[in-house]
Amino acid sequence: MGYGAQWDGFAAMERDVRAMVADPRWPLTPTQSRADAISRRALATQDGVCWLFGAYARWYRLDPDGQWHLSAPPASLPVRASTRPVTVPIPYWVVPTGPDFSVDRGSTQGFVGPDVPNEVTERVRDLIITHRGLRREDFPLTGGPFRQVFAAEVASTVAAVWGTVMWCAYAPAFDGNEVMLSMFGEFLARPLPGDEFVRWLPPVGLADLVELYAERCRSGFPDAGLRLAALMARTAKALRADARFRPRASALIAMIEQVLNQPWLDHTALQSGAVAHSWLLRCPPNLAPAALSEVSPGDHFRHVFYDLVEALAYTADSGADPRAVAASLLAADVASVTTDAVTYLYPWMDDGIRQAMYVTLAEPGHPLRGCWPVDGRLPEGLTPPDRSTAAAFLGAAYATGLAWCELAGATPPPTGFPVSAAVGQCLVHNRDDLPPEPTTTPRKRVTETTSDWLYST
């Protein structure tokens, strides 16, 4: 194997590992044999750092203390060309199992700039029209976060559609004129957080979504509960056509369909209050990463930060290191909310990212501070080259912000994090849509709430 100017150790080793794991015999190979095969395919860069392409088809970095961290690889061509294969001992959890390599990553794009396709929004609209008129006595909103979002007269069927949309979204940042949001306008109790352009929406937890179904079952109305679960599945099937919803939508469908086919499955879980846990146990291995935030906020943070580094790959064209840029931008968001969060974040970072974030926060004059937004806008050198790149950057940045807030117990800012808000400015003049008249479902309003919240400043 030659090491010339064209050699890219990371690309070559990734191809090798992918081909090996794709072999039908891989899942049947003894665990130790698989670990030995992967351990012989590590890479060392010139600075002595070891890298490994492993579980979930992603890269891992070995810290000086012997800990492996999920970490996006270097983008610099000279660094990638100067690698050499090495053999290192590895822990079992970085060894690919087989199904984990078929994970669908979907798209990290936010719903700003590229709108949700019309065929998706119309299918969701049909579900709202069909289920909005059901009696609130049969489908009440008895509490939880949805009760705070929707007006008093709204049935839980509408909340089930909304909750499914929010749970399935990679990052729930939406264009203020997005049809997907407009159709819910008449049902809301108050304006959604954001500004005149972007709605920065909080994530919906699986437990909150499942509780709509579980409450009906516990109250002695299992048929109503199953109808809500079926509505969630139908909504997820409509959303699955958009790559930004697809991974989580597929996971949700897989969890729900087993209940619809065997309604007794949750009987014990309903009594113990562990219905969401029961659903997660039924999620297939190849779809489980889509629900990672529900079981490990720390690992979820690692994965979305990995997405952010990948979304910043374009910065390597100007000589920047996307890993360091991502660390600096994370520091900008953390500094705007609470620097206390670093206590919770540092253990989930590799040494290189941790050091880059530390110096950015600690030294106001450090060059990495030059990546921070100024007056609500990105520095010129970080401006994405096109709309799709900007949308991917925005989605990954917002997902990372929500993830570290969840991990640190912080509250996301209602006007958006500084970085994702600045990226949004790059998309103001690059929308799919033109600001239309307020759009609502073509039925009698159930409250006096209007869609004006979508267009107010």
Short mmCIF file of C-alpha atoms in Angstrom, two decimals:
data_model
loop_
_atom_site.label_atom_id
_atom_site.label_comp_id
_atom_site.label_asym_id
_atom_site.label_seq_id
_atom_site.Cartn_x
_atom_site.Cartn_y
_atom_site.Cartn_z
CA MET A 1 0.00 0.00 0.00
CA GLY A 2 1.68 3.22 -1.15
CA TYR A 3 1.78 6.53 0.71
CA GLY A 4 1.93 9.09 -2.05
CA ALA A 5 0.23 12.45 -2.42
CA GLN A 6 -2.99 10.75 -3.47
CA TRP A 7 -3.21 8.51 -0.41
CA ASP A 8 -6.11 9.30 1.92
CA GLY A 9 -5.81 6.93 4.84
CA PHE A 10 -9.20 7.79 6.27
CA ALA A 11 -11.05 7.19 3.00
CA ALA A 12 -9.12 3.99 2.29
CA MET A 13 -9.65 2.51 5.75
CA GLU A 14 -13.34 3.42 5.74
CA ARG A 15 -13.80 1.60 2.43
CA ASP A 16 -11.99 -1.44 3.81
CA VAL A 17 -14.06 -1.61 7.01
CA ARG A 18 -17.34 -1.04 5.18
CA ALA A 19 -16.59 -3.91 2.77
CA MET A 20 -15.68 -6.20 5.66
CA VAL A 21 -18.80 -5.42 7.70
CA ALA A 22 -21.01 -5.75 4.60
CA ASP A 23 -19.98 -9.41 4.27
CA PRO A 24 -22.98 -11.59 5.31
CA ARG A 25 -20.62 -13.62 7.51
CA TRP A 26 -19.70 -10.62 9.67
CA PRO A 27 -22.60 -10.83 12.19
CA LEU A 28 -21.92 -14.56 12.56
CA THR A 29 -18.21 -14.10 13.30
CA PRO A 30 -17.17 -14.51 16.96
CA THR A 31 -16.98 -11.22 18.85
CA GLN A 32 -13.26 -11.48 19.56
CA SER A 33 -12.48 -12.19 15.90
CA ARG A 34 -14.44 -9.12 14.84
CA ALA A 35 -12.65 -6.99 17.44
CA ASP A 36 -9.25 -8.26 16.24
CA ALA A 37 -10.13 -7.45 12.62
CA ILE A 38 -11.14 -3.90 13.49
CA SER A 39 -8.19 -3.32 15.81
CA ARG A 40 -5.79 -4.07 12.92
CA ARG A 41 -7.40 -1.31 10.87
CA ALA A 42 -6.71 1.73 13.03
CA LEU A 43 -4.86 4.77 11.73
CA ALA A 44 -2.22 7.00 13.30
CA THR A 45 -1.71 10.59 12.17
CA GLN A 46 1.69 12.29 12.31
CA ASP A 47 0.90 13.82 15.70
CA GLY A 48 0.56 10.34 17.14
CA VAL A 49 -3.24 10.36 17.50
CA CYS A 50 -5.00 7.07 16.72
CA TRP A 51 -8.29 6.89 14.81
CA LEU A 52 -10.68 4.04 14.15
CA PHE A 53 -13.70 3.61 11.86
CA GLY A 54 -16.10 1.55 13.93
CA ALA A 55 -19.59 1.20 15.35
CA TYR A 56 -22.45 3.06 13.66
CA ALA A 57 -20.18 3.70 10.65
CA ARG A 58 -18.43 6.60 12.33
CA TRP A 59 -14.91 7.54 13.39
CA TYR A 60 -13.46 7.37 16.90
CA ARG A 61 -10.40 9.12 18.34
CA LEU A 62 -8.12 7.76 21.07
CA ASP A 63 -7.31 10.27 23.81
CA PRO A 64 -3.99 10.24 25.72
CA ASP A 65 -5.83 8.79 28.75
CA GLY A 66 -6.80 5.71 26.74
CA GLN A 67 -10.44 6.67 26.18
CA TRP A 68 -12.05 6.37 22.74
CA HIS A 69 -14.40 9.19 21.71
CA LEU A 70 -16.82 9.44 18.83
CA SER A 71 -15.18 12.15 16.74
CA ALA A 72 -15.38 13.39 13.16
CA PRO A 73 -12.03 12.87 11.39
CA PRO A 74 -9.65 15.58 10.18
CA ALA A 75 -10.53 17.24 6.89
CA SER A 76 -7.03 18.46 6.00
CA LEU A 77 -5.71 16.58 2.97
CA PRO A 78 -2.07 16.67 4.16
CA VAL A 79 -3.14 15.21 7.52
CA ARG A 80 -5.23 12.50 5.85
CA ALA A 81 -2.40 11.69 3.43
CA SER A 82 0.21 11.30 6.18
CA THR A 83 -1.57 8.53 8.12
CA ARG A 84 -0.26 5.02 8.65
CA PRO A 85 -2.12 1.83 9.62
CA VAL A 86 -1.57 0.62 13.18
CA THR A 87 -2.93 -2.07 15.47
CA VAL A 88 -4.37 -0.97 18.80
CA PRO A 89 -6.43 -2.63 21.53
CA ILE A 90 -10.07 -1.50 21.38
CA PRO A 91 -13.15 -1.78 23.62
CA TYR A 92 -16.06 -3.96 22.53
CA TRP A 93 -18.46 -1.03 22.03
CA VAL A 94 -16.56 0.43 19.05
CA VAL A 95 -16.78 -2.86 17.11
CA PRO A 96 -19.46 -2.82 14.38
CA THR A 97 -22.21 -5.38 14.83
CA GLY A 98 -23.50 -5.27 11.25
CA PRO A 99 -26.99 -3.77 11.59
CA ASP A 100 -25.48 -0.55 12.98
CA PHE A 101 -23.79 0.08 9.63
CA SER A 102 -27.19 0.28 7.90
CA VAL A 103 -28.23 3.31 9.97
CA ASP A 104 -30.14 5.91 7.94
CA ARG A 105 -28.68 9.33 8.80
CA GLY A 106 -31.28 11.24 6.82
CA SER A 107 -30.53 14.94 6.45
CA THR A 108 -29.34 17.51 8.97
CA GLN A 109 -30.99 20.38 7.11
CA GLY A 110 -33.26 22.70 9.03
CA PHE A 111 -36.71 23.53 7.69
CA VAL A 112 -35.51 27.00 6.80
CA GLY A 113 -34.81 27.73 3.17
CA PRO A 114 -35.79 24.27 1.84
CA ASP A 115 -39.49 23.91 2.69
CA VAL A 116 -41.24 20.67 3.56
CA PRO A 117 -42.45 19.27 0.20
CA ASN A 118 -46.06 20.01 -0.68
CA GLU A 119 -47.02 16.33 -0.93
CA VAL A 120 -45.92 15.86 2.70
CA THR A 121 -47.72 18.92 4.06
CA GLU A 122 -50.92 18.02 2.23
CA ARG A 123 -50.97 14.51 3.67
CA VAL A 124 -50.48 15.97 7.16
CA ARG A 125 -53.19 18.54 6.49
CA ASP A 126 -55.60 15.76 5.53
CA LEU A 127 -54.91 14.02 8.83
CA ILE A 128 -55.63 17.21 10.77
CA ILE A 129 -58.86 17.84 8.87
CA THR A 130 -60.01 14.26 9.45
CA HIS A 131 -59.26 14.24 13.17
CA ARG A 132 -59.68 17.83 14.34
CA GLY A 133 -63.43 17.54 14.84
CA LEU A 134 -63.40 14.57 17.21
CA ARG A 135 -64.92 15.22 20.62
CA ARG A 136 -62.54 16.63 23.17
CA GLU A 137 -64.35 14.55 25.80
CA ASP A 138 -63.10 11.44 23.98
CA PHE A 139 -59.62 12.84 23.30
CA PRO A 140 -58.81 15.32 26.09
CA LEU A 141 -55.54 17.13 26.69
CA THR A 142 -55.23 16.55 30.40
CA GLY A 143 -51.77 17.97 31.06
CA GLY A 144 -48.15 17.94 30.02
CA PRO A 145 -46.39 20.23 27.52
CA PHE A 146 -49.10 19.95 24.85
CA ARG A 147 -51.64 21.49 27.20
CA GLN A 148 -49.46 24.57 27.33
CA VAL A 149 -49.14 24.76 23.54
CA PHE A 150 -52.75 24.31 22.47
CA ALA A 151 -55.97 26.18 23.22
CA ALA A 152 -58.38 24.67 25.74
CA GLU A 153 -60.85 23.35 23.16
CA VAL A 154 -58.31 21.42 21.10
CA ALA A 155 -58.49 17.62 21.10
CA SER A 156 -55.45 15.44 21.70
CA THR A 157 -55.68 14.20 18.10
CA VAL A 158 -54.27 17.54 16.90
CA ALA A 159 -51.57 17.35 19.58
CA ALA A 160 -50.70 13.82 18.38
CA VAL A 161 -50.04 15.10 14.86
CA TRP A 162 -48.07 18.09 16.12
CA GLY A 163 -46.05 15.98 18.56
CA THR A 164 -45.19 13.48 15.86
CA VAL A 165 -43.96 16.25 13.56
CA MET A 166 -41.79 17.72 16.30
CA TRP A 167 -40.42 14.38 17.51
CA CYS A 168 -39.55 13.20 14.02
CA ALA A 169 -37.79 16.43 13.01
CA TYR A 170 -33.99 16.26 13.10
CA ALA A 171 -33.91 19.85 14.36
CA PRO A 172 -37.25 21.69 14.81
CA ALA A 173 -36.25 25.09 13.41
CA PHE A 174 -38.81 26.21 10.84
CA ASP A 175 -39.25 29.07 8.43
CA GLY A 176 -41.97 31.33 9.86
CA ASN A 177 -43.89 30.98 6.59
CA GLU A 178 -43.61 27.20 6.50
CA VAL A 179 -46.97 25.63 5.60
CA MET A 180 -46.33 22.80 8.04
CA LEU A 181 -46.52 25.31 10.90
CA SER A 182 -49.24 27.52 9.43
CA MET A 183 -51.82 24.73 9.44
CA PHE A 184 -51.56 24.53 13.24
CA GLY A 185 -51.93 28.28 13.80
CA GLU A 186 -55.60 28.28 14.73
CA PHE A 187 -55.12 25.64 17.42
CA LEU A 188 -52.33 27.31 19.40
CA ALA A 189 -52.81 29.02 22.73
CA ARG A 190 -49.90 31.43 22.23
CA PRO A 191 -47.27 32.41 19.67
CA LEU A 192 -44.42 29.99 19.10
CA PRO A 193 -40.90 31.11 20.10
CA GLY A 194 -38.80 32.80 17.45
CA ASP A 195 -38.63 35.98 15.41
CA GLU A 196 -40.15 37.27 12.19
CA PHE A 197 -38.26 34.68 10.14
CA VAL A 198 -37.48 31.52 12.13
CA ARG A 199 -39.47 29.58 14.73
CA TRP A 200 -37.01 28.00 17.18
CA LEU A 201 -39.15 25.19 18.54
CA PRO A 202 -38.36 23.06 21.58
CA PRO A 203 -38.05 19.31 21.04
CA VAL A 204 -40.83 16.92 22.01
CA GLY A 205 -39.78 13.92 24.09
CA LEU A 206 -41.00 10.43 23.25
CA ALA A 207 -42.48 10.15 26.76
CA ASP A 208 -44.66 13.21 26.11
CA LEU A 209 -45.88 11.80 22.80
CA VAL A 210 -46.52 8.33 24.22
CA GLU A 211 -48.44 9.79 27.16
CA LEU A 212 -51.25 10.89 24.82
CA TYR A 213 -51.82 7.22 24.01
CA ALA A 214 -51.11 5.90 27.51
CA GLU A 215 -53.51 8.32 29.24
CA ARG A 216 -56.46 7.05 27.21
CA CYS A 217 -55.53 3.42 27.89
CA ARG A 218 -55.13 4.00 31.62
CA SER A 219 -58.46 5.86 31.73
CA GLY A 220 -60.31 2.82 30.40
CA PHE A 221 -60.51 3.84 26.74
CA PRO A 222 -57.96 1.60 24.99
CA ASP A 223 -59.65 1.98 21.60
CA ALA A 224 -59.14 5.75 21.78
CA GLY A 225 -55.53 5.18 22.82
CA LEU A 226 -54.91 2.88 19.88
CA ARG A 227 -56.55 5.39 17.55
CA LEU A 228 -54.07 8.04 18.73
CA ALA A 229 -51.17 5.63 18.24
CA ALA A 230 -52.42 4.83 14.73
CA LEU A 231 -52.66 8.56 13.98
CA MET A 232 -49.04 9.01 15.07
CA ALA A 233 -47.98 6.17 12.76
CA ARG A 234 -49.93 7.62 9.82
CA THR A 235 -48.37 11.04 10.43
CA ALA A 236 -44.90 9.48 10.57
CA LYS A 237 -45.56 7.67 7.28
CA ALA A 238 -46.42 10.99 5.66
CA LEU A 239 -43.30 12.63 7.07
CA ARG A 240 -41.00 9.80 6.02
CA ALA A 241 -40.85 11.16 2.47
CA ASP A 242 -38.68 14.05 3.72
CA ALA A 243 -35.12 13.03 4.64
CA ARG A 244 -35.12 15.48 7.58
CA PHE A 245 -37.90 13.43 9.20
CA ARG A 246 -37.14 9.98 7.79
CA PRO A 247 -34.88 8.31 10.40
CA ARG A 248 -37.05 9.15 13.41
CA ALA A 249 -40.27 8.63 11.48
CA SER A 250 -39.13 5.13 10.53
CA ALA A 251 -38.20 4.38 14.15
CA LEU A 252 -41.56 5.62 15.44
CA ILE A 253 -43.49 3.56 12.90
CA ALA A 254 -41.56 0.44 13.90
CA MET A 255 -42.34 1.03 17.58
CA ILE A 256 -46.04 1.71 17.02
CA GLU A 257 -46.94 -0.94 14.46
CA GLN A 258 -46.21 -3.75 16.91
CA VAL A 259 -48.73 -2.24 19.34
CA LEU A 260 -51.36 -1.87 16.64
CA ASN A 261 -50.91 -5.51 15.65
CA GLN A 262 -50.77 -6.76 19.26
CA PRO A 263 -52.73 -4.27 21.42
CA TRP A 264 -51.95 -6.15 24.64
CA LEU A 265 -48.18 -5.55 24.41
CA ASP A 266 -48.25 -2.48 26.68
CA HIS A 267 -50.52 -3.91 29.36
CA THR A 268 -47.75 -4.38 31.95
CA ALA A 269 -45.96 -1.17 30.95
CA LEU A 270 -49.17 0.83 31.43
CA GLN A 271 -49.42 -0.40 34.99
CA SER A 272 -45.78 0.44 35.78
CA GLY A 273 -45.69 3.75 33.89
CA ALA A 274 -42.89 2.58 31.60
CA VAL A 275 -44.69 2.75 28.25
CA ALA A 276 -42.07 4.92 26.52
CA HIS A 277 -39.36 2.50 27.67
CA SER A 278 -41.43 -0.39 26.32
CA TRP A 279 -41.69 1.31 22.94
CA LEU A 280 -37.95 1.94 22.80
CA LEU A 281 -37.23 -1.75 23.48
CA ARG A 282 -39.21 -2.60 20.34
CA CYS A 283 -37.15 -0.29 18.11
CA PRO A 284 -35.04 -2.36 15.64
CA PRO A 285 -31.23 -2.10 16.02
CA ASN A 286 -30.75 -0.38 12.67
CA LEU A 287 -33.26 2.34 13.67
CA ALA A 288 -32.32 2.69 17.35
CA PRO A 289 -29.78 5.52 16.77
CA ALA A 290 -32.67 7.75 15.67
CA ALA A 291 -34.01 7.55 19.24
CA LEU A 292 -30.61 7.89 20.93
CA SER A 293 -31.55 11.16 22.64
CA GLU A 294 -34.18 9.24 24.62
CA VAL A 295 -31.71 6.81 26.16
CA SER A 296 -28.36 8.66 26.29
CA PRO A 297 -28.30 12.48 26.01
CA GLY A 298 -24.49 12.39 26.15
CA ASP A 299 -24.10 10.05 23.19
CA HIS A 300 -26.76 12.01 21.32
CA PHE A 301 -24.74 15.18 21.88
CA ARG A 302 -21.66 13.45 20.49
CA HIS A 303 -23.48 12.39 17.34
CA VAL A 304 -25.06 15.75 16.54
CA PHE A 305 -21.75 17.51 17.19
CA TYR A 306 -20.21 15.03 14.72
CA ASP A 307 -22.93 16.16 12.27
CA LEU A 308 -21.97 19.79 12.91
CA VAL A 309 -18.33 19.10 12.06
CA GLU A 310 -19.41 17.39 8.84
CA ALA A 311 -21.72 20.31 7.99
CA LEU A 312 -18.70 22.62 8.31
CA ALA A 313 -16.58 20.57 5.89
CA TYR A 314 -16.70 23.47 3.40
CA THR A 315 -14.47 25.55 5.71
CA ALA A 316 -11.56 23.21 4.94
CA ASP A 317 -11.40 24.71 1.43
CA SER A 318 -10.11 27.94 2.99
CA GLY A 319 -7.57 26.14 5.19
CA ALA A 320 -9.65 26.05 8.36
CA ASP A 321 -10.08 22.96 10.53
CA PRO A 322 -13.81 22.10 10.69
CA ARG A 323 -13.27 20.39 14.06
CA ALA A 324 -11.80 23.54 15.61
CA VAL A 325 -14.42 25.75 13.96
CA ALA A 326 -17.20 23.57 15.37
CA ALA A 327 -15.63 23.75 18.85
CA SER A 328 -15.44 27.54 18.60
CA LEU A 329 -19.07 27.85 17.49
CA LEU A 330 -20.18 25.55 20.29
CA ALA A 331 -18.31 27.82 22.69
CA ALA A 332 -20.14 30.85 21.28
CA ASP A 333 -23.53 29.27 21.97
CA VAL A 334 -22.52 28.06 25.43
CA ALA A 335 -21.16 31.49 26.37
CA SER A 336 -24.49 33.07 25.43
CA VAL A 337 -26.51 30.76 27.70
CA THR A 338 -24.33 29.51 30.55
CA THR A 339 -20.64 28.64 30.72
CA ASP A 340 -21.49 26.30 33.60
CA ALA A 341 -22.54 23.85 30.89
CA VAL A 342 -18.91 22.97 30.11
CA THR A 343 -18.78 20.82 33.25
CA TYR A 344 -21.34 18.51 31.64
CA LEU A 345 -19.97 18.71 28.09
CA TYR A 346 -16.22 18.16 28.50
CA PRO A 347 -16.50 14.45 29.44
CA TRP A 348 -18.25 13.76 26.13
CA MET A 349 -15.57 15.43 23.97
CA ASP A 350 -12.26 14.18 22.70
CA ASP A 351 -9.14 15.97 23.90
CA GLY A 352 -8.70 18.04 20.73
CA ILE A 353 -12.25 19.43 20.74
CA ARG A 354 -12.13 19.98 24.50
CA GLN A 355 -8.92 22.00 24.27
CA ALA A 356 -10.19 24.08 21.34
CA MET A 357 -13.39 24.91 23.21
CA TYR A 358 -11.50 25.71 26.41
CA VAL A 359 -9.09 28.21 24.82
CA THR A 360 -11.92 29.86 22.89
CA LEU A 361 -13.87 30.48 26.08
CA ALA A 362 -10.86 31.38 28.23
CA GLU A 363 -8.94 33.69 25.86
CA PRO A 364 -10.95 36.56 24.33
CA GLY A 365 -8.09 37.30 21.95
CA HIS A 366 -7.72 33.74 20.69
CA PRO A 367 -7.97 33.40 16.87
CA LEU A 368 -10.86 30.93 17.21
CA ARG A 369 -12.98 33.77 18.58
CA GLY A 370 -12.92 35.05 15.02
CA CYS A 371 -15.47 32.34 14.17
CA TRP A 372 -18.10 33.85 16.46
CA PRO A 373 -21.06 35.71 14.96
CA VAL A 374 -20.80 39.50 15.05
CA ASP A 375 -23.96 41.61 15.18
CA GLY A 376 -26.04 38.52 14.46
CA ARG A 377 -24.12 37.51 11.35
CA LEU A 378 -21.44 34.96 10.54
CA PRO A 379 -17.91 36.11 9.73
CA GLU A 380 -17.38 36.31 5.99
CA GLY A 381 -15.03 33.32 5.99
CA LEU A 382 -17.74 31.06 7.45
CA THR A 383 -20.54 32.01 5.07
CA PRO A 384 -21.85 28.78 3.50
CA PRO A 385 -21.36 28.58 -0.28
CA ASP A 386 -24.97 27.64 -1.10
CA ARG A 387 -28.45 27.20 0.34
CA SER A 388 -28.27 23.45 0.94
CA THR A 389 -24.99 23.79 2.83
CA ALA A 390 -26.42 26.64 4.91
CA ALA A 391 -29.54 24.60 5.71
CA ALA A 392 -27.41 21.62 6.81
CA PHE A 393 -25.25 23.93 8.94
CA LEU A 394 -28.33 25.51 10.51
CA GLY A 395 -29.96 22.17 11.31
CA ALA A 396 -26.81 20.65 12.80
CA ALA A 397 -26.07 23.79 14.82
CA TYR A 398 -29.58 23.92 16.27
CA ALA A 399 -29.62 20.18 16.99
CA THR A 400 -26.28 20.56 18.79
CA GLY A 401 -27.64 23.47 20.83
CA LEU A 402 -30.70 21.52 21.91
CA ALA A 403 -28.54 18.47 22.70
CA TRP A 404 -26.06 20.25 24.96
CA CYS A 405 -28.88 22.09 26.75
CA GLU A 406 -30.57 18.75 27.46
CA LEU A 407 -27.28 17.31 28.70
CA ALA A 408 -26.50 20.31 30.92
CA GLY A 409 -30.05 20.97 32.11
CA ALA A 410 -30.07 24.43 30.47
CA THR A 411 -33.02 26.18 28.79
CA PRO A 412 -32.63 26.88 25.05
CA PRO A 413 -33.02 30.59 24.21
CA PRO A 414 -36.43 31.32 22.63
CA THR A 415 -34.83 33.53 19.97
CA GLY A 416 -32.40 30.82 18.92
CA PHE A 417 -28.75 30.19 19.65
CA PRO A 418 -26.36 32.85 18.29
CA VAL A 419 -24.79 30.50 15.74
CA SER A 420 -27.94 28.96 14.25
CA ALA A 421 -29.64 32.39 14.27
CA ALA A 422 -26.69 33.82 12.32
CA VAL A 423 -26.85 30.97 9.81
CA GLY A 424 -30.55 31.72 9.41
CA GLN A 425 -29.62 35.18 8.17
CA CYS A 426 -27.81 33.51 5.26
CA LEU A 427 -31.13 32.00 4.19
CA VAL A 428 -33.41 35.04 4.49
CA HIS A 429 -33.24 35.70 0.76
CA ASN A 430 -33.00 32.05 -0.28
CA ARG A 431 -36.38 30.59 0.59
CA ASP A 432 -38.45 28.18 -1.45
CA ASP A 433 -41.55 30.18 -0.60
CA LEU A 434 -42.84 33.71 -0.85
CA PRO A 435 -44.65 35.06 2.23
CA PRO A 436 -48.28 34.02 1.55
CA GLU A 437 -51.51 34.92 3.17
CA PRO A 438 -51.92 33.07 6.48
CA THR A 439 -52.83 29.46 5.71
CA THR A 440 -55.16 27.41 7.92
CA THR A 441 -57.09 24.22 7.53
CA PRO A 442 -60.34 24.89 5.60
CA ARG A 443 -62.75 24.28 8.46
CA LYS A 444 -64.47 26.33 11.13
CA ARG A 445 -61.98 27.57 13.71
CA VAL A 446 -62.21 25.93 17.09
CA THR A 447 -60.91 29.04 18.91
CA GLU A 448 -60.42 32.71 18.26
CA THR A 449 -56.68 32.13 17.92
CA THR A 450 -55.43 33.27 14.51
CA SER A 451 -52.27 32.59 12.53
CA ASP A 452 -51.01 36.15 13.06
CA TRP A 453 -48.29 34.78 15.33
CA LEU A 454 -46.54 33.50 12.20
CA TYR A 455 -46.03 36.96 10.82
CA SER A 456 -45.65 39.21 13.88
CA THR A 457 -42.26 40.68 14.68
#
